[in-house]
CSV table of C-alpha atoms in Angstrom, one decimal:
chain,number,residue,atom,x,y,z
A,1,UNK,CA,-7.4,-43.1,40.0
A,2,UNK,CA,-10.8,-43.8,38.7
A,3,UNK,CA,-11.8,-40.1,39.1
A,4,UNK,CA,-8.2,-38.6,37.4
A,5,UNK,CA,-9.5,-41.7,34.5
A,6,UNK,CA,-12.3,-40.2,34.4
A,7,UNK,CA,-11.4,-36.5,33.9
A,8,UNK,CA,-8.7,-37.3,31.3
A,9,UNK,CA,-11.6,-39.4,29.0
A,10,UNK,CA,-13.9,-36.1,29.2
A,11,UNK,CA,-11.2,-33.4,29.0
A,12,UNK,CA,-12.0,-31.3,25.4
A,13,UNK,CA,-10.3,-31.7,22.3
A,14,UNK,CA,-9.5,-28.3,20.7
A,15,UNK,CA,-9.7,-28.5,16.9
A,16,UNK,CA,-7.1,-27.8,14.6
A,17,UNK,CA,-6.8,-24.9,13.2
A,18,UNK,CA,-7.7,-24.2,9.9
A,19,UNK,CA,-4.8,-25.3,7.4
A,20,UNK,CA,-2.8,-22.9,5.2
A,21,UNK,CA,-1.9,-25.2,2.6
A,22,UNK,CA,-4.8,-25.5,0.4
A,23,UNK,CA,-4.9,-21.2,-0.1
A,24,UNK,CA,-1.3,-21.2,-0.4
A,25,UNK,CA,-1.2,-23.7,-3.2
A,26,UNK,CA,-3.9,-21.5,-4.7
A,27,UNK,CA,-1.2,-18.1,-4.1
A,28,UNK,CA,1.2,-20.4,-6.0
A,29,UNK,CA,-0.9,-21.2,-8.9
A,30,UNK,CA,-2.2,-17.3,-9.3
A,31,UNK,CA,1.3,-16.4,-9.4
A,32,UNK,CA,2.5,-18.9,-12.1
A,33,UNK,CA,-0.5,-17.5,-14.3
A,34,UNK,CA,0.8,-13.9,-13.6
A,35,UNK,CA,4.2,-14.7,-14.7
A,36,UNK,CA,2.6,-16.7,-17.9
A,37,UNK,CA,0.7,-13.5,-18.4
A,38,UNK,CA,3.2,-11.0,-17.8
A,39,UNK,CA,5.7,-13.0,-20.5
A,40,UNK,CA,3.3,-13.2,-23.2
A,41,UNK,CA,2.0,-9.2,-22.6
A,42,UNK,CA,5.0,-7.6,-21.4
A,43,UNK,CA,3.2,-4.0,-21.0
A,44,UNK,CA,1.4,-5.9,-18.2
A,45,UNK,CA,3.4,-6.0,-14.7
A,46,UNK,CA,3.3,-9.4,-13.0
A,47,UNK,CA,2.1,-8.1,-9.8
A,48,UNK,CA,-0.4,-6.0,-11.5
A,49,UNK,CA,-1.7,-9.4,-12.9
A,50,UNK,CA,-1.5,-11.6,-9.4
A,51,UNK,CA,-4.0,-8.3,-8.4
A,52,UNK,CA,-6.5,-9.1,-11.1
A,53,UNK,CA,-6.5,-12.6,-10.7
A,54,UNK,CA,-6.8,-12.4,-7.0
A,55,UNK,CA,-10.1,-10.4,-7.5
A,56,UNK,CA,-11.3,-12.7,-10.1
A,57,UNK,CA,-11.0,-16.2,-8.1
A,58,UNK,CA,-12.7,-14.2,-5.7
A,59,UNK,CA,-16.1,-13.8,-7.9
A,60,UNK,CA,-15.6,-17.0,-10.4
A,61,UNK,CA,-17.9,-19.6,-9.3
A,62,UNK,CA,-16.6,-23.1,-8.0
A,63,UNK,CA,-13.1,-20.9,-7.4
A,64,UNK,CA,-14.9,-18.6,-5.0
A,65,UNK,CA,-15.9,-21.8,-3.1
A,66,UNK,CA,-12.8,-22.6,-2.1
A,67,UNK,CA,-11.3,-18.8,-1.6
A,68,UNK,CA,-13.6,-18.3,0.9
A,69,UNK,CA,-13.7,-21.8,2.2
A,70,UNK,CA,-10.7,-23.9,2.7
A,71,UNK,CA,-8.2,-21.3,1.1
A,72,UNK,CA,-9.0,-18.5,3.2
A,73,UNK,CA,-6.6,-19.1,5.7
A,74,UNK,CA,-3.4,-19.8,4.0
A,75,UNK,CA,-4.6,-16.9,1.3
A,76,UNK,CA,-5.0,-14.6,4.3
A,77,UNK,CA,-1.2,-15.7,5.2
A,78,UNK,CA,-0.1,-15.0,1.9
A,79,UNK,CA,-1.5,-11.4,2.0
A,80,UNK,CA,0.6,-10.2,5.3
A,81,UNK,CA,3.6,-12.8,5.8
A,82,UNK,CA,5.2,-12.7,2.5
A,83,UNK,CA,4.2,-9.1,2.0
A,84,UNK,CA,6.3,-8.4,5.0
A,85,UNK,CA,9.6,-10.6,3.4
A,86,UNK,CA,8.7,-9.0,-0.3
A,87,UNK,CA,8.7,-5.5,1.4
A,88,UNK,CA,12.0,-6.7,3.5
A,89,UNK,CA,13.7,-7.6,0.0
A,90,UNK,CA,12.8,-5.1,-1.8
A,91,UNK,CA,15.4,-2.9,0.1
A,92,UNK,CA,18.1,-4.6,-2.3
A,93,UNK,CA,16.5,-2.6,-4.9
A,94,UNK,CA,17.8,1.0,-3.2
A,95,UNK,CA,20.9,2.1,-2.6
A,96,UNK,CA,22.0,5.3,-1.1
A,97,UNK,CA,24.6,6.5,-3.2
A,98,UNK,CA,21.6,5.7,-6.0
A,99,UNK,CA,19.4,8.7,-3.8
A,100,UNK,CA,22.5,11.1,-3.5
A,101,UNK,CA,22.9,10.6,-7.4
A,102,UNK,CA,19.7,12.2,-8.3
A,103,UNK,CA,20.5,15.5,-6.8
A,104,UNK,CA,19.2,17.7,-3.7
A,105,UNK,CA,16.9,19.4,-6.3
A,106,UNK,CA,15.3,16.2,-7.5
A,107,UNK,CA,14.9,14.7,-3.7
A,108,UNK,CA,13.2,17.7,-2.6
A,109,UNK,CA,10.9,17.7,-5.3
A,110,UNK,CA,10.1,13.6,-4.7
A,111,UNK,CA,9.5,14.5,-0.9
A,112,UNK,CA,7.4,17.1,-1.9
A,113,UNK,CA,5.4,14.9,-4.3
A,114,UNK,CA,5.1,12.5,-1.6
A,115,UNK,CA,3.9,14.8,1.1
A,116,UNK,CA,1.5,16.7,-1.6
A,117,UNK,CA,-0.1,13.8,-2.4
A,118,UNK,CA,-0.2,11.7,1.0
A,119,UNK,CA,-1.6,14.6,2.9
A,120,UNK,CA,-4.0,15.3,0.2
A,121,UNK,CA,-5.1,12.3,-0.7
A,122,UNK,CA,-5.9,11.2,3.8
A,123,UNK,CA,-7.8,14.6,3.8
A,124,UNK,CA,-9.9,14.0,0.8
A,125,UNK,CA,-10.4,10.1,2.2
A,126,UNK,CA,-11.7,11.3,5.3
A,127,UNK,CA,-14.0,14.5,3.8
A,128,UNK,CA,-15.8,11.7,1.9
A,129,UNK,CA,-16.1,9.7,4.6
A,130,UNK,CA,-14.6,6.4,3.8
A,131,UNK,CA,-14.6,4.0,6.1
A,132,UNK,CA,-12.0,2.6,8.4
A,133,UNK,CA,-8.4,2.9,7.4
A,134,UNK,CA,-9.1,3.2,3.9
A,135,UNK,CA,-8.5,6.8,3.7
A,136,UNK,CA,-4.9,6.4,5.3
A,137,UNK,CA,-3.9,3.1,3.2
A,138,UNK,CA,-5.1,4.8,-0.2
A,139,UNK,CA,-3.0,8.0,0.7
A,140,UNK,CA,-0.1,5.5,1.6
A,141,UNK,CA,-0.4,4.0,-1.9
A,142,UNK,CA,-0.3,6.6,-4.6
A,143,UNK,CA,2.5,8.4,-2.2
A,144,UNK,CA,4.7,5.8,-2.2
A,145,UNK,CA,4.9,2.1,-3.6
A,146,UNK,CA,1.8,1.3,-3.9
A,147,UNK,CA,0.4,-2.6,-2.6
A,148,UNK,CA,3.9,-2.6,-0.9
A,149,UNK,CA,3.5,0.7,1.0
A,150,UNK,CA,0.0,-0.3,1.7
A,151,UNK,CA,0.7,-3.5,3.3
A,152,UNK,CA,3.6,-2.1,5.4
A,153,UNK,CA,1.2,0.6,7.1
A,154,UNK,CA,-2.1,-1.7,7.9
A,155,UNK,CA,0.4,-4.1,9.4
A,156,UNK,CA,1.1,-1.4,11.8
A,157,UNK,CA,-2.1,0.3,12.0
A,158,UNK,CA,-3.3,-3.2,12.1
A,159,UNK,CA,-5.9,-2.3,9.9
A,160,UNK,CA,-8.6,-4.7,8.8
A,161,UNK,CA,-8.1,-6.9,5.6
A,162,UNK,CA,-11.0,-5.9,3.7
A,163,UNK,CA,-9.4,-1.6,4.0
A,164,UNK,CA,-6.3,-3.1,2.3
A,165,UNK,CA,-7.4,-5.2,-0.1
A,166,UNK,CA,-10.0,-2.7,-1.2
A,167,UNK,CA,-6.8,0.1,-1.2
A,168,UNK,CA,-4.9,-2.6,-3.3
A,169,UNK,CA,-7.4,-2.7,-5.7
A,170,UNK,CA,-7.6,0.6,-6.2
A,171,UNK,CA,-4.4,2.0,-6.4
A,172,UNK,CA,-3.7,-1.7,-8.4
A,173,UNK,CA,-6.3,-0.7,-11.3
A,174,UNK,CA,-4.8,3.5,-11.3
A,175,UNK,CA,-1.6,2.2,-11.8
A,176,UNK,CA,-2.5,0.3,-14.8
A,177,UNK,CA,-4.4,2.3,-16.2
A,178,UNK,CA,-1.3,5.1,-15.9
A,179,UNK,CA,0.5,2.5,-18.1
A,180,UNK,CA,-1.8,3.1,-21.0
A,181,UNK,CA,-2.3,6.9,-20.5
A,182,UNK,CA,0.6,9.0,-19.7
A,183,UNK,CA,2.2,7.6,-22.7
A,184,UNK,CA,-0.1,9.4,-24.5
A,185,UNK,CA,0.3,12.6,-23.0
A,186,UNK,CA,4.1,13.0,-23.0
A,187,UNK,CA,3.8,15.2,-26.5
A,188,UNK,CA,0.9,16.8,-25.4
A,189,UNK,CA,2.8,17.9,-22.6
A,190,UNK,CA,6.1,19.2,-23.8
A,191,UNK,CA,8.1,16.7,-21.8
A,192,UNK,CA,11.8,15.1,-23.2
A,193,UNK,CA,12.6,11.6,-22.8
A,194,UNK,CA,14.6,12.2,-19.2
A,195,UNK,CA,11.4,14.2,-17.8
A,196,UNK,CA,9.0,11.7,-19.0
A,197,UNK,CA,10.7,8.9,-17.0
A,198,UNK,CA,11.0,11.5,-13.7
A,199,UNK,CA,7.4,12.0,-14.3
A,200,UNK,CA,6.5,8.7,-14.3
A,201,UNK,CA,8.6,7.2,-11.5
A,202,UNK,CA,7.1,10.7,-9.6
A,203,UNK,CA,3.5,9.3,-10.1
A,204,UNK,CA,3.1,5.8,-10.8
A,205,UNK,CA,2.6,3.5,-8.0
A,206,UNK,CA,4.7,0.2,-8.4
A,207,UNK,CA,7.8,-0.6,-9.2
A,208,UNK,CA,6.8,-2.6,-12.0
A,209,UNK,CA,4.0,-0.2,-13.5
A,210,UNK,CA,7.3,2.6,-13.4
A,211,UNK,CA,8.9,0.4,-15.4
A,212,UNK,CA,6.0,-0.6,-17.7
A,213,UNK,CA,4.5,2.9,-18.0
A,214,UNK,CA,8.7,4.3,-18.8
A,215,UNK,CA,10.1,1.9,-21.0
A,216,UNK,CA,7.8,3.7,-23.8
A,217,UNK,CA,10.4,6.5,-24.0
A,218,UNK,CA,13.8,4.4,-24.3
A,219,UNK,CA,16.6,3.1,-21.7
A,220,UNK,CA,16.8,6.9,-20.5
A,221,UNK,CA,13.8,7.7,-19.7
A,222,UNK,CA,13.5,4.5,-17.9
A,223,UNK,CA,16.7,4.4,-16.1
A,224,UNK,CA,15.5,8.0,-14.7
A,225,UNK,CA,11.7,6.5,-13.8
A,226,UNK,CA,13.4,3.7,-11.4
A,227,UNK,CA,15.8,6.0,-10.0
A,228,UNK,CA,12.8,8.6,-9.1
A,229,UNK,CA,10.5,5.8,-8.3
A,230,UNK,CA,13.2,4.3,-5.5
A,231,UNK,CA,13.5,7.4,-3.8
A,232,UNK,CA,9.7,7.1,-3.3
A,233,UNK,CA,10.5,3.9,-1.8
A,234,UNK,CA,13.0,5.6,0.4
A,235,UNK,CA,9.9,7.3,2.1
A,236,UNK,CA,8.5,4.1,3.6
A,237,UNK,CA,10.4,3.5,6.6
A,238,UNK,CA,9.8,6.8,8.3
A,239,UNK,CA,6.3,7.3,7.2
A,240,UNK,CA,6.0,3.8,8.7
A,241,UNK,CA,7.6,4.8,12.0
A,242,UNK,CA,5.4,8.5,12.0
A,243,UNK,CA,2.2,6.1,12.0
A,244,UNK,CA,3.9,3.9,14.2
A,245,UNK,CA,4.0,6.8,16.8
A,246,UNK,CA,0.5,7.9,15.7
A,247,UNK,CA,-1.1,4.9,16.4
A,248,UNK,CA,0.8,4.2,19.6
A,249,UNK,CA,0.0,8.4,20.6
A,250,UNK,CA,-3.6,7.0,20.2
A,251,UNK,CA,-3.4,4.5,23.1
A,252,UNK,CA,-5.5,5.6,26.2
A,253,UNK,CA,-4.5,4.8,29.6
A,254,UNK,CA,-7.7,2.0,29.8
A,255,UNK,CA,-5.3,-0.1,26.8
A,256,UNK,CA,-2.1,0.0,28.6
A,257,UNK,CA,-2.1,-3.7,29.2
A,258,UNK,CA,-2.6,-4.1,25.5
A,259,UNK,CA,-0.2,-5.3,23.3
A,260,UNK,CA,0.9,-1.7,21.0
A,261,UNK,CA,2.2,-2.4,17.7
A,262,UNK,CA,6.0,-1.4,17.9
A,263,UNK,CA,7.3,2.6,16.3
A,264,UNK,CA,9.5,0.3,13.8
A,265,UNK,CA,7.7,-2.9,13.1
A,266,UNK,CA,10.7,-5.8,12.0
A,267,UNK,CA,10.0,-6.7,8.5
A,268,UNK,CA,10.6,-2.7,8.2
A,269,UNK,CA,13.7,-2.7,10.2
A,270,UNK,CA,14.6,-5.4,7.7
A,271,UNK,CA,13.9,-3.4,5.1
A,272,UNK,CA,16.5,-0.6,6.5
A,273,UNK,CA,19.1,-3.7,6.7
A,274,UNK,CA,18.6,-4.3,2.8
A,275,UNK,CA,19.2,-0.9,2.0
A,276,UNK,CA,22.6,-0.8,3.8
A,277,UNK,CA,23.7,-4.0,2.3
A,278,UNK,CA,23.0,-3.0,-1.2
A,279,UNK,CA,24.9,0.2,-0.3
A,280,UNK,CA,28.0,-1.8,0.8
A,281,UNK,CA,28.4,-2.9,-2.2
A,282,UNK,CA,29.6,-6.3,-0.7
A,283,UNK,CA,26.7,-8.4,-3.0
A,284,UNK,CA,27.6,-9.9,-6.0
A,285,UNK,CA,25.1,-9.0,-9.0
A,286,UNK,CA,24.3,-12.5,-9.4
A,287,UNK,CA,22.5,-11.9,-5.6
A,288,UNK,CA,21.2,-9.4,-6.6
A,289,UNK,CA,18.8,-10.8,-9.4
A,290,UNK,CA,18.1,-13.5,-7.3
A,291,UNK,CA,16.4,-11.8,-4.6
A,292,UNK,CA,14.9,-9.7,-6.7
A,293,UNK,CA,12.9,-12.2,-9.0
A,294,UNK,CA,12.6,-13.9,-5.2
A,295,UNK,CA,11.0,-10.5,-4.2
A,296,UNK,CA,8.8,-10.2,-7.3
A,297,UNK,CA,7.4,-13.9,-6.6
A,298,UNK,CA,6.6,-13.2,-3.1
A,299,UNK,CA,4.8,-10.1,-3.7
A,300,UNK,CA,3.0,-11.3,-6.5
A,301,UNK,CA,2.0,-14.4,-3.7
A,302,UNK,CA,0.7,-11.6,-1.3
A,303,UNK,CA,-0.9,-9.7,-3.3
A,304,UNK,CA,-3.2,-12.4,-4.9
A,305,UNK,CA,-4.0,-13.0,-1.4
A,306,UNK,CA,-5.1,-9.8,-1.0
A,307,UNK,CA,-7.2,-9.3,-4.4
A,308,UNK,CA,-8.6,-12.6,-3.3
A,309,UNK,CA,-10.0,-10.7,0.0
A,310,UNK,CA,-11.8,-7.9,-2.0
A,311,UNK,CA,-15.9,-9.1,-2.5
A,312,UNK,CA,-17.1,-6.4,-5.1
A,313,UNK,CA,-20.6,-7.2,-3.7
A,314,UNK,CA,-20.0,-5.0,-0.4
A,315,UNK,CA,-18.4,-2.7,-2.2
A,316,UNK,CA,-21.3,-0.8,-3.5
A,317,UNK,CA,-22.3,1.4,-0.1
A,318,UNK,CA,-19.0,3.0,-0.7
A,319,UNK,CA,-17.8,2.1,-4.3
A,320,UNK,CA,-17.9,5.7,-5.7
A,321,UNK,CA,-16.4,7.1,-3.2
A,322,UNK,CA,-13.8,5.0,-3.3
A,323,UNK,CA,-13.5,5.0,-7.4
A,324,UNK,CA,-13.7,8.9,-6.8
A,325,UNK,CA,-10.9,9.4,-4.1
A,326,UNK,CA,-8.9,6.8,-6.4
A,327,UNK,CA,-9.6,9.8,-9.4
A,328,UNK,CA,-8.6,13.0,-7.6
A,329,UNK,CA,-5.4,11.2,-5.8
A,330,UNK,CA,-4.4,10.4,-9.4
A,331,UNK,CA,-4.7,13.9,-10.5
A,332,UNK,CA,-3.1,15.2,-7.7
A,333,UNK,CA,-0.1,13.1,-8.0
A,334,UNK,CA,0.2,13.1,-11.9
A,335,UNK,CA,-0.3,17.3,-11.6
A,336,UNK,CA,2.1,17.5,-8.4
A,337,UNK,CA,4.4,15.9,-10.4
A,338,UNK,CA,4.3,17.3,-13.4
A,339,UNK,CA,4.8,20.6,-11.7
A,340,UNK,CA,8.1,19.1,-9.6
A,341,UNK,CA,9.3,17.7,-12.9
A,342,UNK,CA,9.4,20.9,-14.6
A,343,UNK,CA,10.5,23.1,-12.0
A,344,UNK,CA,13.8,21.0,-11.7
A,345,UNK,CA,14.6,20.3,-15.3
């Protein structure tokens, strides 16, 4: 008895964990100032602003304490759990009779844009020699959704959090800066209202920079932009289950009794559900713009949490690279589309 007393005094203690609260809190706060910011500048997307102050409570001094310290862990959670609801609602945002509504000419020239400028931006990644995943997650952004895309893919590839929130930041600051300068160049250009708004929502990166950088042109222009844009969004599931495969393709006979990251991950699969709900047409509209400032919130939470990963410090082995890959994916996908736009009109 003595001996079992004994044992039971001296057994260890693990530790708790580290807690999740304080970085959350801090999520919650960055996202309240995005929204503040966002209302006061419209032209300036709410996630685009969670992004910015992300990376800035990353560097301020006395903030940066407590991102690194304390916050780390629930900012960390913020950056891949609710990515993976925000990605999961923003199916609600597509519908499929929306996609057959733009035409088989107009899909084939948004699948092209995609391909063009995913294939060409993981080739150009790699021929630079970026490091980890970063090629892959960059290509993933500008193809697709941007943040969202990106954070669908590294949950898959499993990808480590500084690739992502380095790719975030990139594709983040392109996609503002798109806001400000195709504008500018739809006169230039020769392009109508209608193929202004395909143009943009063929080469802008986020949902809300689409609608940011589209709205110059009128209700047209943007209607068209978000239409374009979703059927971008489309793409995510299956280029998440082709990577899937990849990365499970990968997988040597020595990892077999390693856990492999499933062809369809579930937040993805959830995503799929969202898409045939909102093409029942069983939700009310009312539903509808709840989950969708819902999705918005959450997204804005995650990527704060990301931005707040990024430490510009050990950036600079790789900086230019990165700020050059970011360039010539932007061309690529501007000029791709530019060409799809006016080869359909």
């Amino acid at each position: 008895m003595a001996l079992l007393g004994q044992r039971h005094q001296t057994a260890p203690v693990t530790p708790p964990g580290p807690r999740p609260l304080p970085g959350l809190a801090l999520a919650a706060l960055g996202v309240v100032v995005a929204w503040a910011i966002h209302a006061l500048i419209p032209a300036v997307p709410m996630l685009t602003a969670a992004v910015v102050l992300g990376l800035a409570a990353a560097h301020v001094p006395g903030v940066r304490a407590v991102v690194r310290g304390r916050g780390k862990a629930g900012l960390s959670l913020a950056g891949k759990r609710l990515m993976r609801v925000g990605v999961v609602l923003l199916g609600l945002k597509l519908s499929l009779d929306d996609v057959l509504g733009l035409g088989w000419a107009t899909v084939a020239m948004v699948l092209g844009v995609v391909a063009a400028t995913f294939f060409g931006t993981w080739w150009l990644g790699r021929r630079m020699g970026l490091p980890g995943d970063q090629p892959l997650l960059i290509a993933t952004g500008y193809s697709i959704c941007g943040a969202s895309a990106i954070g669908a893919v590294s949950e898959v590839t499993e990808s480590e959090e500084r690739d992502a929130a380095v790719s975030v930041a990139l594709v983040t600051l392109c996609g503002t800066l798109a806001i400000a300068v195709l504008p500018l160049l739809q006169g230039p250009l020769g392009l109508s209202d209608a193929e202004f708004g395909q143009w943009a929502g063929a080469s802008v990166h986020d949902v809300g920079q689409v609608v940011a950088t589209a709205q110059t042109a009128g209700p047209g222009a943007l209607g068209d932009a978000v239409l374009v844009k979703l059927m971008r969004v489309a793409v995510l599931a299956p280029l998440v289950a082709a990577v899937g495969l990849s990365v499970r393709a990968r997988s040597t006979a020595r990892e077999t009794g390693k856990r492999r990251p499933p062809v369809l991950p579930l937040f993805v699969a959830g995503f799929l559900g969202m898409v045939a709900v909102r093409s029942s047409g069983w939700v009310p509209g009312t539903a509808l713009d709840v989950a969708g400032h819902a999705q918005e919130l959450l997204l804005a939470a995650a990527l704060f949490g990301l931005g707040a990963a990024v430490d510009l410090r050990s950036l600079t082995r790789t900086g230019g690279r990165v700020a050059a890959l970011g360039l010539c994916a932007w061309v690529v996908v501007a000029g791709v589309s530019y060409v799809g736009v006016m080869a359909t009109a």
